[in-house]
């Protein structure tokens, strides 16, 4: 995988932390030796993601992970993200930067207009990637990476 590629991936939800303990408790199992085993349950969604980690990282990495931004077809999120970022002082953000439409959408392999969810940057194991569906132009990827770097 390379920076700028769009993949279908299993992305964990970021807003279920309160219920994880109760779910884990419900899945606790007692075996014949009376020891308790915990089962890990990851709640998530299958969705497209944009790989933003650098190619050099992928080649040198021994832990088989990537850094990605989820992609959504809920374009209302674009407006919310834009307002949040603008109010936080991120001057280089425009709704057009976050959207994937027209020829970019086709190149990315997406079936509808979408948006890059840069506020939900995540690390994924390569095992969570299902298949590459396309890629975005270097100019768009560079702009997204620049904004993500501003977070740090």
N, CA and C atoms as an extended XYZ file, in Angstrom:
456
Properties=species:S:1:pos:R:3:atomname:S:1:resname:S:1:resid:I:1 pbc="F F F"
N         0.829       -1.173        0.000 N   UNK     1
C         0.000        0.000        0.000 CA  UNK     1
C         0.876        1.240        0.000 C   UNK     1
N         0.336        2.311       -0.600 N   UNK     2
C         1.092        3.544       -0.735 CA  UNK     2
C         0.250        4.737       -0.312 C   UNK     2
N         0.938        5.811        0.059 N   UNK     3
C         0.240        7.038        0.417 CA  UNK     3
C        -0.623        7.484       -0.760 C   UNK     3
N        -1.852        7.864       -0.454 N   UNK     4
C        -2.771        8.339       -1.481 CA  UNK     4
C        -3.719        7.280       -2.008 C   UNK     4
N        -3.471        6.024       -1.666 N   UNK     5
C        -4.374        4.963       -2.115 CA  UNK     5
C        -5.639        4.943       -1.268 C   UNK     5
N        -6.724        4.548       -1.902 N   UNK     6
C        -8.003        4.392       -1.213 CA  UNK     6
C        -8.289        2.897       -1.119 C   UNK     6
N        -8.546        2.439        0.096 N   UNK     7
C        -8.796        1.029        0.374 CA  UNK     7
C       -10.133        0.862        1.072 C   UNK     7
N       -10.747       -0.292        0.892 N   UNK     8
C       -11.880       -0.690        1.726 CA  UNK     8
C       -11.260       -1.352        2.955 C   UNK     8
N       -11.693       -0.905        4.143 N   UNK     9
C       -11.073       -1.390        5.382 CA  UNK     9
C       -12.102       -1.590        6.477 C   UNK     9
N       -11.720       -2.409        7.445 N   UNK    10
C       -12.519       -2.591        8.664 CA  UNK    10
C       -12.041       -1.539        9.659 C   UNK    10
N       -12.857       -0.518        9.884 N   UNK    11
C       -12.472        0.607       10.734 CA  UNK    11
C       -13.241        0.544       12.048 C   UNK    11
N       -12.533        0.464       13.183 N   UNK    12
C       -13.233        0.430       14.478 CA  UNK    12
C       -13.974        1.741       14.727 C   UNK    12
N       -15.122        1.641       15.393 N   UNK    13
C       -15.843        2.845       15.799 CA  UNK    13
C       -15.004        3.580       16.822 C   UNK    13
N       -15.076        4.886       16.807 N   UNK    14
C       -14.307        5.674       17.777 CA  UNK    14
C       -15.154        6.138       18.946 C   UNK    14
N       -16.445        5.834       18.950 N   UNK    15
C       -17.324        6.388       19.979 CA  UNK    15
C       -18.082        5.329       20.778 C   UNK    15
N       -17.489        4.156       20.954 N   UNK    16
C       -18.167        3.104       21.723 CA  UNK    16
C       -17.396        2.712       22.975 C   UNK    16
N       -16.471        3.543       23.410 N   UNK    17
C       -15.604        3.168       24.528 CA  UNK    17
C       -16.377        2.889       25.810 C   UNK    17
N       -17.491        3.589       26.042 N   UNK    18
C       -18.259        3.368       27.265 CA  UNK    18
C       -18.854        1.967       27.332 C   UNK    18
N       -19.173        1.406       26.185 N   UNK    19
C       -19.841        0.110       26.196 CA  UNK    19
C       -18.883       -1.074       26.057 C   UNK    19
N       -17.614       -0.823       25.805 N   UNK    20
C       -16.660       -1.916       25.601 CA  UNK    20
C       -16.553       -2.810       26.832 C   UNK    20
N       -16.457       -2.227       28.031 N   UNK    21
C       -16.336       -3.047       29.242 CA  UNK    21
C       -17.559       -3.920       29.451 C   UNK    21
N       -18.744       -3.375       29.227 N   UNK    22
C       -19.947       -4.185       29.427 CA  UNK    22
C       -20.052       -5.284       28.372 C   UNK    22
N       -19.610       -5.004       27.165 N   UNK    23
C       -19.612       -6.028       26.113 CA  UNK    23
C       -18.604       -7.120       26.469 C   UNK    23
N       -17.409       -6.718       26.917 N   UNK    24
C       -16.381       -7.702       27.292 CA  UNK    24
C       -16.862       -8.561       28.451 C   UNK    24
N       -17.534       -7.942       29.435 N   UNK    25
C       -18.069       -8.713       30.557 CA  UNK    25
C       -19.100       -9.735       30.086 C   UNK    25
N       -19.920       -9.342       29.139 N   UNK    26
C       -20.947      -10.249       28.625 CA  UNK    26
C       -20.334      -11.423       27.874 C   UNK    26
N       -19.142      -11.224       27.329 N   UNK    27
C       -18.491      -12.282       26.556 CA  UNK    27
C       -17.498      -13.099       27.375 C   UNK    27
N       -17.354      -12.783       28.654 N   UNK    28
C       -16.439      -13.540       29.511 CA  UNK    28
C       -16.960      -14.969       29.646 C   UNK    28
N       -16.055      -15.899       29.530 N   UNK    29
C       -16.437      -17.307       29.521 CA  UNK    29
C       -15.621      -18.058       30.581 C   UNK    29
N       -16.252      -18.934       31.310 N   UNK    30
C       -15.547      -19.773       32.281 CA  UNK    30
C       -15.392      -21.168       31.682 C   UNK    30
N       -14.153      -21.640       31.607 N   UNK    31
C       -13.942      -22.975       31.046 CA  UNK    31
C       -13.869      -24.018       32.166 C   UNK    31
N       -13.522      -25.268       31.826 N   UNK    32
C       -13.517      -26.370       32.796 CA  UNK    32
C       -12.533      -26.146       33.941 C   UNK    32
N       -11.465      -25.415       33.705 N   UNK    33
C       -10.473      -25.178       34.752 CA  UNK    33
C       -10.843      -23.967       35.608 C   UNK    33
N       -11.989      -23.417       35.401 N   UNK    34
C       -12.491      -22.268       36.160 CA  UNK    34
C       -11.663      -20.995       35.959 C   UNK    34
N       -10.885      -20.966       34.911 N   UNK    35
C       -10.162      -19.725       34.620 CA  UNK    35
C       -11.029      -18.879       33.681 C   UNK    35
N       -10.867      -17.605       33.798 N   UNK    36
C       -11.686      -16.707       32.981 CA  UNK    36
C       -10.918      -16.333       31.716 C   UNK    36
N       -11.610      -16.371       30.622 N   UNK    37
C       -11.020      -15.941       29.362 CA  UNK    37
C       -11.767      -14.705       28.894 C   UNK    37
N       -11.031      -13.775       28.373 N   UNK    38
C       -11.632      -12.568       27.819 CA  UNK    38
C       -11.555      -12.652       26.304 C   UNK    38
N       -12.627      -12.302       25.666 N   UNK    39
C       -12.665      -12.251       24.214 CA  UNK    39
C       -12.670      -10.795       23.792 C   UNK    39
N       -11.893      -10.480       22.784 N   UNK    40
C       -11.829       -9.108       22.301 CA  UNK    40
C       -12.834       -8.946       21.173 C   UNK    40
N       -13.646       -7.934       21.304 N   UNK    41
C       -14.647       -7.626       20.293 CA  UNK    41
C       -14.377       -6.224       19.781 C   UNK    41
N       -14.177       -6.091       18.500 N   UNK    42
C       -13.963       -4.775       17.915 CA  UNK    42
C       -15.195       -4.422       17.110 C   UNK    42
N       -15.864       -3.364       17.541 N   UNK    43
C       -17.024       -2.885       16.817 CA  UNK    43
C       -16.552       -1.908       15.761 C   UNK    43
N       -17.052       -2.059       14.567 N   UNK    44
C       -16.604       -1.165       13.515 CA  UNK    44
C       -17.469       -1.241       12.285 C   UNK    44
N       -16.929       -0.693       11.226 N   UNK    45
C       -17.661       -0.574        9.983 CA  UNK    45
C       -16.701       -0.862        8.831 C   UNK    45
N       -17.241       -1.332        7.738 N   UNK    46
C       -16.464       -1.507        6.518 CA  UNK    46
C       -16.639       -0.216        5.728 C   UNK    46
N       -15.538        0.466        5.475 N   UNK    47
C       -15.638        1.746        4.773 CA  UNK    47
C       -14.348        2.052        4.028 C   UNK    47
N       -14.413        2.976        3.075 N   UNK    48
C       -13.182        3.376        2.400 CA  UNK    48
C       -12.322        4.246        3.315 C   UNK    48
N       -11.007        4.115        3.149 N   UNK    49
C       -10.054        4.950        3.883 CA  UNK    49
C        -8.991        5.461        2.910 C   UNK    49
N        -8.434        6.616        3.241 N   UNK    50
C        -7.324        7.183        2.487 CA  UNK    50
C        -6.046        6.939        3.278 C   UNK    50
N        -5.083        6.259        2.671 N   UNK    51
C        -3.791        6.018        3.324 CA  UNK    51
C        -2.998        7.324        3.295 C   UNK    51
N        -2.618        7.827        4.494 N   UNK    52
C        -1.857        9.079        4.553 CA  UNK    52
C        -0.433        8.877        5.060 C   UNK    52
N        -0.125        7.708        5.607 N   UNK    53
C         1.258        7.465        6.044 CA  UNK    53
C         2.155        7.349        4.811 C   UNK    53
N         3.412        7.733        4.998 N   UNK    54
C         4.354        7.783        3.883 CA  UNK    54
C         4.793        6.392        3.438 C   UNK    54
N         5.137        6.295        2.165 N   UNK    55
C         5.594        5.027        1.595 CA  UNK    55
C         6.831        4.501        2.319 C   UNK    55
N         7.725        5.403        2.727 N   UNK    56
C         8.947        4.999        3.436 CA  UNK    56
C         8.603        4.314        4.757 C   UNK    56
N         7.551        4.792        5.410 N   UNK    57
C         7.090        4.182        6.666 CA  UNK    57
C         6.626        2.752        6.412 C   UNK    57
N         5.873        2.549        5.338 N   UNK    58
C         5.356        1.211        5.028 CA  UNK    58
C         6.494        0.236        4.741 C   UNK    58
N         7.507        0.710        4.034 N   UNK    59
C         8.627       -0.164        3.674 CA  UNK    59
C         9.498       -0.505        4.878 C   UNK    59
N         9.646        0.453        5.806 N   UNK    60
C        10.527        0.251        6.956 CA  UNK    60
C         9.808       -0.327        8.166 C   UNK    60
N         8.493       -0.326        8.136 N   UNK    61
C         7.710       -0.733        9.302 CA  UNK    61
C         7.771       -2.235        9.512 C   UNK    61
N         8.012       -2.613       10.763 N   UNK    62
C         8.018       -4.039       11.088 CA  UNK    62
C         6.711       -4.463       11.747 C   UNK    62
N         5.821       -3.505       11.974 N   UNK    63
C         4.580       -3.846       12.673 CA  UNK    63
C         3.348       -3.808       11.774 C   UNK    63
N         3.515       -3.714       10.496 N   UNK    64
C         2.434       -3.874        9.521 CA  UNK    64
C         1.212       -3.007        9.795 C   UNK    64
N         1.434       -1.726        9.975 N   UNK    65
C         0.295       -0.835       10.171 CA  UNK    65
C         0.406        0.362        9.245 C   UNK    65
N        -0.720        1.023        9.054 N   UNK    66
C        -0.780        2.233        8.245 CA  UNK    66
C        -1.548        3.290        9.021 C   UNK    66
N        -1.392        4.530        8.602 N   UNK    67
C        -2.182        5.624        9.159 CA  UNK    67
C        -3.130        6.069        8.056 C   UNK    67
N        -4.409        6.210        8.405 N   UNK    68
C        -5.419        6.495        7.392 CA  UNK    68
C        -6.485        7.451        7.910 C   UNK    68
N        -7.189        8.056        6.971 N   UNK    69
C        -8.369        8.865        7.272 CA  UNK    69
C        -9.578        8.147        6.687 C   UNK    69
N       -10.615        7.952        7.483 N   UNK    70
C       -11.837        7.368        6.933 CA  UNK    70
C       -12.448        8.292        5.879 C   UNK    70
N       -13.231        7.714        5.005 N   UNK    71
C       -13.959        8.467        3.981 CA  UNK    71
C       -15.435        8.191        4.185 C   UNK    71
N       -16.250        9.237        4.107 N   UNK    72
C       -17.691        9.091        4.295 CA  UNK    72
C       -18.449        9.663        3.102 C   UNK    72
N       -19.621        9.111        2.845 N   UNK    73
C       -20.496        9.685        1.817 CA  UNK    73
C       -21.517       10.635        2.447 C   UNK    73
N       -21.445       10.807        3.768 N   UNK    74
C       -22.317       11.742        4.479 CA  UNK    74
C       -21.711       13.138        4.349 C   UNK    74
N       -22.107       13.865        3.322 N   UNK    75
C       -21.487       15.155        3.037 CA  UNK    75
C       -21.827       16.225        4.061 C   UNK    75
N       -22.830       15.993        4.898 N   UNK    76
C       -23.113       16.938        5.984 CA  UNK    76
C       -21.942       16.995        6.962 C   UNK    76
N       -21.206       15.897        7.048 N   UNK    77
C       -20.028       15.881        7.927 CA  UNK    77
C       -18.973       16.873        7.443 C   UNK    77
N       -18.943       17.136        6.128 N   UNK    78
C       -17.979       18.086        5.584 CA  UNK    78
C       -18.192       19.457        6.212 C   UNK    78
N       -19.436       19.883        6.282 N   UNK    79
C       -19.745       21.196        6.843 CA  UNK    79
C       -19.358       21.247        8.323 C   UNK    79
N       -19.695       20.200        9.076 N   UNK    80
C       -19.335       20.162       10.499 CA  UNK    80
C       -17.817       20.194       10.680 C   UNK    80
N       -17.093       19.379        9.896 N   UNK    81
C       -15.633       19.351        9.999 CA  UNK    81
C       -15.044       20.708        9.652 C   UNK    81
N       -15.559       21.304        8.585 N   UNK    82
C       -15.064       22.602        8.134 CA  UNK    82
C       -15.231       23.644        9.236 C   UNK    82
N       -16.414       23.698        9.826 N   UNK    83
C       -16.671       24.677       10.893 CA  UNK    83
C       -15.784       24.422       12.111 C   UNK    83
N       -15.635       23.155       12.473 N   UNK    84
C       -14.790       22.813       13.620 CA  UNK    84
C       -13.346       23.228       13.377 C   UNK    84
N       -12.824       22.901       12.211 N   UNK    85
C       -11.435       23.226       11.901 CA  UNK    85
C       -11.218       24.731       11.784 C   UNK    85
N       -12.142       25.434       11.143 N   UNK    86
C       -12.017       26.889       11.010 CA  UNK    86
C       -12.037       27.556       12.377 C   UNK    86
N       -12.954       27.120       13.249 N   UNK    87
C       -13.045       27.738       14.577 CA  UNK    87
C       -11.807       27.434       15.426 C   UNK    87
N       -11.110       26.347       15.099 N   UNK    88
C        -9.885       25.992       15.826 CA  UNK    88
C        -8.647       26.669       15.232 C   UNK    88
N        -8.842       27.453       14.162 N   UNK    89
C        -7.732       28.206       13.589 CA  UNK    89
C        -6.981       27.533       12.461 C   UNK    89
N        -7.520       26.471       11.892 N   UNK    90
C        -6.875       25.808       10.757 CA  UNK    90
C        -7.246       26.569        9.488 C   UNK    90
N        -6.358       27.449        9.052 N   UNK    91
C        -6.677       28.385        7.978 CA  UNK    91
C        -6.696       27.764        6.583 C   UNK    91
N        -5.998       26.672        6.364 N   UNK    92
C        -5.903       26.102        5.029 CA  UNK    92
C        -7.035       25.171        4.645 C   UNK    92
N        -8.070       25.095        5.465 N   UNK    93
C        -9.144       24.131        5.230 CA  UNK    93
C       -10.287       24.781        4.462 C   UNK    93
N       -10.718       24.106        3.401 N   UNK    94
C       -11.914       24.519        2.664 CA  UNK    94
C       -12.783       23.285        2.473 C   UNK    94
N       -14.108       23.480        2.334 N   UNK    95
C       -14.957       22.306        2.089 CA  UNK    95
C       -14.524       21.530        0.848 C   UNK    95
N       -14.034       22.236       -0.174 N   UNK    96
C       -13.591       21.572       -1.398 CA  UNK    96
C       -12.408       20.648       -1.178 C   UNK    96
N       -11.545       21.004       -0.228 N   UNK    97
C       -10.385       20.161        0.081 CA  UNK    97
C       -10.823       18.825        0.655 C   UNK    97
N       -11.876       18.840        1.443 N   UNK    98
C       -12.333       17.629        2.111 CA  UNK    98
C       -13.188       16.746        1.212 C   UNK    98
N       -13.823       17.335        0.219 N   UNK    99
C       -14.734       16.577       -0.649 CA  UNK    99
C       -13.991       15.809       -1.731 C   UNK    99
N       -14.598       14.686       -2.125 N   UNK   100
C       -14.095       13.883       -3.242 CA  UNK   100
C       -15.259       13.761       -4.217 C   UNK   100
N       -15.200       14.531       -5.299 N   UNK   101
C       -16.297       14.556       -6.269 CA  UNK   101
C       -15.738       14.464       -7.686 C   UNK   101
N       -16.631       14.319       -8.646 N   UNK   102
C       -16.256       14.338      -10.054 CA  UNK   102
C       -15.200       13.318      -10.417 C   UNK   102
N       -14.176       13.793      -11.145 N   UNK   103
C       -13.133       12.878      -11.622 CA  UNK   103
C       -12.310       12.304      -10.466 C   UNK   103
N       -12.144       13.077       -9.381 N   UNK   104
C       -11.431       12.542       -8.210 CA  UNK   104
C       -12.174       11.342       -7.633 C   UNK   104
N       -13.502       11.432       -7.581 N   UNK   105
C       -14.322       10.343       -7.044 CA  UNK   105
C       -14.132        9.083       -7.883 C   UNK   105
N       -14.131        9.250       -9.187 N   UNK   106
C       -13.958        8.106      -10.093 CA  UNK   106
C       -12.560        7.506       -9.915 C   UNK   106
N       -11.534        8.368       -9.865 N   UNK   107
C       -10.152        7.905       -9.681 CA  UNK   107
C        -9.987        7.182       -8.345 C   UNK   107
N       -10.735        7.631       -7.330 N   UNK   108
C       -10.642        7.012       -6.002 CA  UNK   108
C       -11.424        5.710       -5.917 C   UNK   108
N       -12.239        5.406       -6.935 N   UNK   109
C       -13.010        4.167       -6.931 CA  UNK   109
C       -14.264        4.231       -6.081 C   UNK   109
N       -14.729        5.441       -5.794 N   UNK   110
C       -15.918        5.617       -4.955 CA  UNK   110
C       -17.160        5.714       -5.820 C   UNK   110
N       -18.270        5.158       -5.336 N   UNK   111
C       -19.487        5.146       -6.142 CA  UNK   111
C       -20.381        6.365       -5.922 C   UNK   111
N       -20.019        7.235       -4.975 N   UNK   112
C       -20.788        8.469       -4.762 CA  UNK   112
C       -19.874        9.553       -4.209 C   UNK   112
N       -20.327       10.790       -4.310 N   UNK   113
C       -19.555       11.897       -3.754 CA  UNK   113
C       -19.298       11.625       -2.280 C   UNK   113
N       -18.097       11.947       -1.831 N   UNK   114
C       -17.683       11.593       -0.473 CA  UNK   114
C       -16.839       12.701        0.128 C   UNK   114
N       -16.393       12.471        1.369 N   UNK   115
C       -15.535       13.428        2.059 CA  UNK   115
C       -14.506       12.689        2.901 C   UNK   115
N       -13.331       13.287        3.021 N   UNK   116
C       -12.262       12.742        3.856 CA  UNK   116
C       -12.499       13.226        5.280 C   UNK   116
N       -12.574       12.300        6.218 N   UNK   117
C       -12.853       12.638        7.614 CA  UNK   117
C       -11.516       12.828        8.335 C   UNK   117
N       -10.922       14.010        8.162 N   UNK   118
C        -9.578       14.231        8.703 CA  UNK   118
C        -9.559       14.368       10.216 C   UNK   118
N       -10.713       14.527       10.832 N   UNK   119
C       -10.760       14.596       12.294 CA  UNK   119
C       -10.745       13.218       12.944 C   UNK   119
N       -10.769       12.154       12.150 N   UNK   120
C       -10.801       10.784       12.682 CA  UNK   120
C        -9.610        9.966       12.186 C   UNK   120
N        -8.427       10.570       12.154 N   UNK   121
C        -7.219        9.858       11.737 CA  UNK   121
C        -7.067        8.616       12.611 C   UNK   121
N        -6.720        7.500       11.984 N   UNK   122
C        -6.631        6.246       12.723 CA  UNK   122
C        -5.455        5.404       12.233 C   UNK   122
N        -4.985        4.526       13.093 N   UNK   123
C        -3.974        3.544       12.712 CA  UNK   123
C        -4.681        2.219       12.489 C   UNK   123
N        -4.389        1.588       11.369 N   UNK   124
C        -4.999        0.301       11.038 CA  UNK   124
C        -3.910       -0.727       10.783 C   UNK   124
N        -4.154       -1.948       11.184 N   UNK   125
C        -3.290       -3.060       10.833 CA  UNK   125
C        -3.579       -3.404        9.379 C   UNK   125
N        -2.572       -3.814        8.636 N   UNK   126
C        -2.795       -4.142        7.231 CA  UNK   126
C        -3.810       -5.271        7.057 C   UNK   126
N        -4.005       -6.087        8.090 N   UNK   127
C        -5.018       -7.145        8.021 CA  UNK   127
C        -6.434       -6.582        7.970 C   UNK   127
N        -6.593       -5.309        8.363 N   UNK   128
C        -7.905       -4.677        8.315 CA  UNK   128
C        -8.228       -4.133        6.925 C   UNK   128
N        -7.240       -4.110        6.039 N   UNK   129
C        -7.452       -3.632        4.676 CA  UNK   129
C        -7.958       -4.779        3.820 C   UNK   129
N        -9.055       -4.534        3.116 N   UNK   130
C        -9.631       -5.603        2.294 CA  UNK   130
C        -9.171       -5.537        0.847 C   UNK   130
N        -9.378       -4.410        0.187 N   UNK   131
C        -8.917       -4.288       -1.183 CA  UNK   131
C        -8.772       -2.826       -1.589 C   UNK   131
N        -7.795       -2.597       -2.455 N   UNK   132
C        -7.556       -1.249       -2.979 CA  UNK   132
C        -8.623       -0.963       -4.030 C   UNK   132
N        -9.235        0.230       -3.926 N   UNK   133
C       -10.262        0.580       -4.911 CA  UNK   133
C        -9.861        1.762       -5.783 C   UNK   133
N        -8.808        2.482       -5.409 N   UNK   134
C        -8.381        3.626       -6.212 CA  UNK   134
C        -7.329        4.442       -5.498 C   UNK   134
N        -7.162        5.673       -5.960 N   UNK   135
C        -6.215        6.584       -5.327 CA  UNK   135
C        -6.620        8.018       -5.613 C   UNK   135
N        -6.058        8.930       -4.837 N   UNK   136
C        -6.338       10.352       -5.009 CA  UNK   136
C        -5.100       11.057       -5.550 C   UNK   136
N        -5.300       12.205       -6.210 N   UNK   137
C        -4.153       12.950       -6.743 CA  UNK   137
C        -3.200       13.388       -5.629 C   UNK   137
N        -1.924       13.450       -5.958 N   UNK   138
C        -0.903       13.843       -4.980 CA  UNK   138
C        -1.190       15.201       -4.353 C   UNK   138
N        -1.728       16.138       -5.139 N   UNK   139
C        -2.005       17.475       -4.601 CA  UNK   139
C        -3.045       17.418       -3.489 C   UNK   139
N        -4.073       16.616       -3.664 N   UNK   140
C        -5.115       16.471       -2.637 CA  UNK   140
C        -4.530       15.798       -1.400 C   UNK   140
N        -3.771       14.734       -1.600 N   UNK   141
C        -3.183       13.995       -0.477 CA  UNK   141
C        -2.220       14.894        0.299 C   UNK   141
N        -1.391       15.646       -0.398 N   UNK   142
C        -0.446       16.552        0.270 CA  UNK   142
C        -1.178       17.583        1.116 C   UNK   142
N        -2.284       18.104        0.608 N   UNK   143
C        -3.067       19.087        1.363 CA  UNK   143
C        -3.674       18.465        2.610 C   UNK   143
N        -4.188       17.248        2.486 N   UNK   144
C        -4.772       16.551        3.637 CA  UNK   144
C        -3.692       16.285        4.686 C   UNK   144
N        -2.532       15.793        4.260 N   UNK   145
C        -1.436       15.500        5.188 CA  UNK   145
C        -0.982       16.780        5.891 C   UNK   145
N        -0.927       17.883        5.163 N   UNK   146
C        -0.522       19.164        5.756 CA  UNK   146
C        -1.473       19.564        6.885 C   UNK   146
N        -2.768       19.401        6.678 N   UNK   147
C        -3.745       19.749        7.715 CA  UNK   147
C        -3.615       18.802        8.904 C   UNK   147
N        -3.453       17.510        8.635 N   UNK   148
C        -3.302       16.540        9.728 CA  UNK   148
C        -2.060       16.878       10.556 C   UNK   148
N        -0.971       17.279        9.910 N   UNK   149
C         0.253       17.653       10.632 CA  UNK   149
C         0.007       18.825       11.571 C   UNK   149
N        -0.901       19.729       11.201 N   UNK   150
C        -1.209       20.876       12.059 CA  UNK   150
C        -1.790       20.435       13.401 C   UNK   150
N        -2.429       19.270       13.441 N   UNK   151
C        -2.973       18.767       14.703 CA  UNK   151
C        -1.870       18.531       15.722 C   UNK   151
N        -0.675       18.197       15.235 N   UNK   152
C         0.424       17.829       16.112 CA  UNK   152
C         1.369       18.985       16.301 C   UNK   152
